[in-house]
PDB file of C-alpha atoms in Angstrom:
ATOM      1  CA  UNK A1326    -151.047 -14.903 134.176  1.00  0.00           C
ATOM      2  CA  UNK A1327    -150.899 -18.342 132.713  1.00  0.00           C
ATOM      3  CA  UNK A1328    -151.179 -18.160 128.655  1.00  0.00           C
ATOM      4  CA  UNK A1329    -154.680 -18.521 127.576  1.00  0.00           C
ATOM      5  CA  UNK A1330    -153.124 -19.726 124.294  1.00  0.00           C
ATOM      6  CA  UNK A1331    -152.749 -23.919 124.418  1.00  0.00           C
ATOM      7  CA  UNK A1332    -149.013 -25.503 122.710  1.00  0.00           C
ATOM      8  CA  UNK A1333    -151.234 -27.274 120.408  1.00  0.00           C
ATOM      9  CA  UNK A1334    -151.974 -26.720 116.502  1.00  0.00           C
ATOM     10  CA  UNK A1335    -155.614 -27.566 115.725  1.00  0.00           C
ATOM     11  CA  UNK A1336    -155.541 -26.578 112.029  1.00  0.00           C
ATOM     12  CA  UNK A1337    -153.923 -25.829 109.281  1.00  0.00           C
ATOM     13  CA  UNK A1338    -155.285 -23.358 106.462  1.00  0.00           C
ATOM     14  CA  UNK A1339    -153.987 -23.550 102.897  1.00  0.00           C
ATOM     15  CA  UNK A1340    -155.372 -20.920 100.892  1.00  0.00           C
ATOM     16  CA  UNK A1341    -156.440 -21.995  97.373  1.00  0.00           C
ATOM     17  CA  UNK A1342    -157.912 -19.922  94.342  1.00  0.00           C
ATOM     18  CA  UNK A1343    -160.108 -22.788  92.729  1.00  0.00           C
ATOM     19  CA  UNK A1344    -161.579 -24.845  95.366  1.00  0.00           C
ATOM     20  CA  UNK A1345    -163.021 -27.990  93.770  1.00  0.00           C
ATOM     21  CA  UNK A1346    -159.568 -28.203  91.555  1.00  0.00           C
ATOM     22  CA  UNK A1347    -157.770 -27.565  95.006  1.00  0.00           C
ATOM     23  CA  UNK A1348    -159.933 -30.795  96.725  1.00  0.00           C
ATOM     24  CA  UNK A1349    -159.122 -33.240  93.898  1.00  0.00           C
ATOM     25  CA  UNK A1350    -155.537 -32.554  93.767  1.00  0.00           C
ATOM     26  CA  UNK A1351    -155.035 -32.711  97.709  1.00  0.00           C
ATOM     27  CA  UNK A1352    -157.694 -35.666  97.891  1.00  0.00           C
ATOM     28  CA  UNK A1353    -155.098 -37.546  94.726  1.00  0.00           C
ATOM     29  CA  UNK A1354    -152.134 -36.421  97.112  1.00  0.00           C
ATOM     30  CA  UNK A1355    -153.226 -38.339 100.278  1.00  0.00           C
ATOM     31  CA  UNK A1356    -155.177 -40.957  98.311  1.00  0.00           C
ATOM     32  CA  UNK A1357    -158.810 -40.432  99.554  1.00  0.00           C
ATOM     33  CA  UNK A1358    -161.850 -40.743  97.811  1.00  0.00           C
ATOM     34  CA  UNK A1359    -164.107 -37.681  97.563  1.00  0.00           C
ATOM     35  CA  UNK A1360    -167.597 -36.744  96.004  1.00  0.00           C
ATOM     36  CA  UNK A1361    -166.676 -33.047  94.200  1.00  0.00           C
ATOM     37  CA  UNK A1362    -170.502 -32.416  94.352  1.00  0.00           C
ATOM     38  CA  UNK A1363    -170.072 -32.301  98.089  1.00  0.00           C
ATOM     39  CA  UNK A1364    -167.615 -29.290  97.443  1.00  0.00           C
ATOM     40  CA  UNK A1365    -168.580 -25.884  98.163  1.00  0.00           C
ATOM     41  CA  UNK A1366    -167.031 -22.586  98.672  1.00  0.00           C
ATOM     42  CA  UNK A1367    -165.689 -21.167 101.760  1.00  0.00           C
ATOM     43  CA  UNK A1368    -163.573 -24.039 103.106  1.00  0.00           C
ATOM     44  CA  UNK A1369    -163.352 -28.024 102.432  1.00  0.00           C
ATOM     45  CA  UNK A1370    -162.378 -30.090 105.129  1.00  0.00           C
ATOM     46  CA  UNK A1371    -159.668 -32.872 104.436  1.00  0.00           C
ATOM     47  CA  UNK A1372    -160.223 -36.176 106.306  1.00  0.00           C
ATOM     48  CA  UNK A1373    -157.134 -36.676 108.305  1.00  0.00           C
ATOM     49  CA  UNK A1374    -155.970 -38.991 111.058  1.00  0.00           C
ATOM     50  CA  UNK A1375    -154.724 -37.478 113.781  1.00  0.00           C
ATOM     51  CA  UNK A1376    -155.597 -34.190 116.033  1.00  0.00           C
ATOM     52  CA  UNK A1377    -154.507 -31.735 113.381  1.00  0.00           C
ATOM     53  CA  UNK A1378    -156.760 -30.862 110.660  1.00  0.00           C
ATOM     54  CA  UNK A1379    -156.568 -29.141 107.119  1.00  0.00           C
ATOM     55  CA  UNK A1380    -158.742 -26.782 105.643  1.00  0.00           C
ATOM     56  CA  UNK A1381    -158.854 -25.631 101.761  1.00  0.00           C
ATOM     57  CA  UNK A1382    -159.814 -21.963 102.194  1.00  0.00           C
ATOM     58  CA  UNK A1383    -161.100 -20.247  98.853  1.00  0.00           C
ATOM     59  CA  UNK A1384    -162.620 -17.592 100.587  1.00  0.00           C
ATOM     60  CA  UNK A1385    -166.484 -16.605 100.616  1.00  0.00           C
ATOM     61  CA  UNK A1386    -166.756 -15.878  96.628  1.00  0.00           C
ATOM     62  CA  UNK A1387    -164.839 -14.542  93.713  1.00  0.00           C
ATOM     63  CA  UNK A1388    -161.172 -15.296  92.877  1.00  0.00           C
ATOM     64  CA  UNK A1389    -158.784 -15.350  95.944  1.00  0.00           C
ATOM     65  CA  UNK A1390    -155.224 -13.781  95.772  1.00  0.00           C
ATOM     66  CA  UNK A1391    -152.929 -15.754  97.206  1.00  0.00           C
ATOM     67  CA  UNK A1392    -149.602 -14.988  98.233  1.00  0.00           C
ATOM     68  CA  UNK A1393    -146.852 -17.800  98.791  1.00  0.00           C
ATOM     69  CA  UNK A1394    -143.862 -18.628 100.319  1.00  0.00           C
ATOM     70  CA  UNK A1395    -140.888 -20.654  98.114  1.00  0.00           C
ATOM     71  CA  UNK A1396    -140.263 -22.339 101.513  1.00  0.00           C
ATOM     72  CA  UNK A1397    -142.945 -25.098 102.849  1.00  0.00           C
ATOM     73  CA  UNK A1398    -144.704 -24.682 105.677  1.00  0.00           C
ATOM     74  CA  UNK A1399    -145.590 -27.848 106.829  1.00  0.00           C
ATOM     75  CA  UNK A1400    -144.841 -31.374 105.635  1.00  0.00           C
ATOM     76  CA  UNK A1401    -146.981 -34.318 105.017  1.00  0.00           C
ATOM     77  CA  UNK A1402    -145.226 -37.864 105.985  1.00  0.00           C
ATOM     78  CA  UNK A1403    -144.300 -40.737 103.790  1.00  0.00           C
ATOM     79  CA  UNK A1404    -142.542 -44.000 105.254  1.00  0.00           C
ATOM     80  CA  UNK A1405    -141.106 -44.789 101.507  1.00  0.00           C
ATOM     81  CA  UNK A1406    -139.830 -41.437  99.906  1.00  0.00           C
ATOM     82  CA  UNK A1407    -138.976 -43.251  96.892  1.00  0.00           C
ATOM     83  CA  UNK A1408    -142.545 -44.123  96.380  1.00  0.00           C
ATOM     84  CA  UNK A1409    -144.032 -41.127  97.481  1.00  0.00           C
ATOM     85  CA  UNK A1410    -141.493 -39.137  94.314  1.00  0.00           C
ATOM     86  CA  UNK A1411    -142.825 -42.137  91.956  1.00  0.00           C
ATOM     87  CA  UNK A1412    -146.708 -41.813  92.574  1.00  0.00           C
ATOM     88  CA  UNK A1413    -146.185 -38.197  92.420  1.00  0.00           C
ATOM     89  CA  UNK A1414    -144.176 -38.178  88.957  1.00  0.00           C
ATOM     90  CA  UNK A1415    -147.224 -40.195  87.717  1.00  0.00           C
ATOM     91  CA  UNK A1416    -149.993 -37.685  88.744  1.00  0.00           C
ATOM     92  CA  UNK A1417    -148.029 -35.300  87.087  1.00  0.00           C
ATOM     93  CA  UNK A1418    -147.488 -33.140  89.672  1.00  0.00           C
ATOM     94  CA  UNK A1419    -144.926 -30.451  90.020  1.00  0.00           C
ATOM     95  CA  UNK A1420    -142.099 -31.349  92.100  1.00  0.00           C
ATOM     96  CA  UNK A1421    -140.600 -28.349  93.112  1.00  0.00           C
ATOM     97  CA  UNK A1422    -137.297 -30.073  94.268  1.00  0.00           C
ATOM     98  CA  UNK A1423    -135.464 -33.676  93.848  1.00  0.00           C
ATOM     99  CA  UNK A1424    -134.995 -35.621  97.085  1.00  0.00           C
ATOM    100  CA  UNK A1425    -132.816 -34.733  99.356  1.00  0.00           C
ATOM    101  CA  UNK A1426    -131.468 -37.815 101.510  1.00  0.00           C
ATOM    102  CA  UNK A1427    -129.452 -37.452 105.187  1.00  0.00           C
ATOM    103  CA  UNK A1428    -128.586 -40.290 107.259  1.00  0.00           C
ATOM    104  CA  UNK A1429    -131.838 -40.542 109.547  1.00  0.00           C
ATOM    105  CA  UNK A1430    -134.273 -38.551 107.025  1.00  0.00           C
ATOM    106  CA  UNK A1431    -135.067 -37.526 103.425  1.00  0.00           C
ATOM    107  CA  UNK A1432    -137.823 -34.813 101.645  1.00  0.00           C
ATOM    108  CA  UNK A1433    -138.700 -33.780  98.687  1.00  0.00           C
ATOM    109  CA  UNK A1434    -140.949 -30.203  97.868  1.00  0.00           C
ATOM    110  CA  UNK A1435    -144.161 -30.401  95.768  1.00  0.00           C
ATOM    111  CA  UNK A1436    -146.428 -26.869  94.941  1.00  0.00           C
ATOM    112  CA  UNK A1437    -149.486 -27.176  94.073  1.00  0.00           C
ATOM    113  CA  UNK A1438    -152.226 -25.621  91.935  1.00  0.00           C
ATOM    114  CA  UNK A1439    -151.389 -22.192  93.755  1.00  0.00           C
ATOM    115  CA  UNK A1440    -147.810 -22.912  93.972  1.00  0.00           C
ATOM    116  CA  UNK A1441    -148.017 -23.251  97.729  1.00  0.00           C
ATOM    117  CA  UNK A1442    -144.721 -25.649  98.373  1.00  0.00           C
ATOM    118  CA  UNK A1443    -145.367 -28.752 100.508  1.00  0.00           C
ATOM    119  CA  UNK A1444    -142.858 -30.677 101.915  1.00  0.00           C
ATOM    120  CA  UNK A1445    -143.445 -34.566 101.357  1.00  0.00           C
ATOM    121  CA  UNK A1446    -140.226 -35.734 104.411  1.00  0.00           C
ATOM    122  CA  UNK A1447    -139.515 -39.514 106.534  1.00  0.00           C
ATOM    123  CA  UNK A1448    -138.783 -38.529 110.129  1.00  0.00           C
TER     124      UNK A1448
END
């Protein structure tokens, strides 16, 4: 039987404990705008461009517990990784690891409000 099951991610979930904190911070991340009032619990949407799409999950109600990995799980893309440490210093963000340079790549780690680790990477 041929797999029902498509090669193909459609989303990605990261699960957050304060949902309107979660959509500013991600929305500062990736530079888009965003009207908080808009923002209510389960799940909030982030635009992206491309097939993939991310959802902030808080759950239906109450406090979500949330347990993470010290290794990311995905990475969001940055042509100038030098920049992308900068603007990232200046939001005040916790960088979770310097940047780490090879000859055809580079990355740097980031958690965020739940300590979830992202990986900001070229290539």
């Amino acid at each position: 039987m041929k797999s029902p099951v498509q090669n193909k991610v459609n989303t990605i979930f990261i699960h957050v404990t304060d949902l309107k904190e979660s959509v500013k911070w991600y929305c500062q991340l990736l530079g888009q705008d965003y009207d908080i009032t808009t923002v209510e619990r389960p799940v909030y949407n982030l635009l992206v461009n491309q097939e993939v799409g991310i959802t902030l999950d808080a759950g239906p109600s109450g406090k979500k517990r949330i347990n993470t990995s010290e290794h990311p799980l995905f990475n969001f893309h940055t042509d100038n990784i030098d920049q992308a440490y900068t603007y990232l210093e200046q939001l005040h963000y916790d960088i979770a690891s310097e940047i780490v340079r090879f000859d055809d790549f580079a990355f740097f780690t980031v958690r965020d409000l739940d300590q979830n680790v992202i990986m900001i990477c070229t290539g």
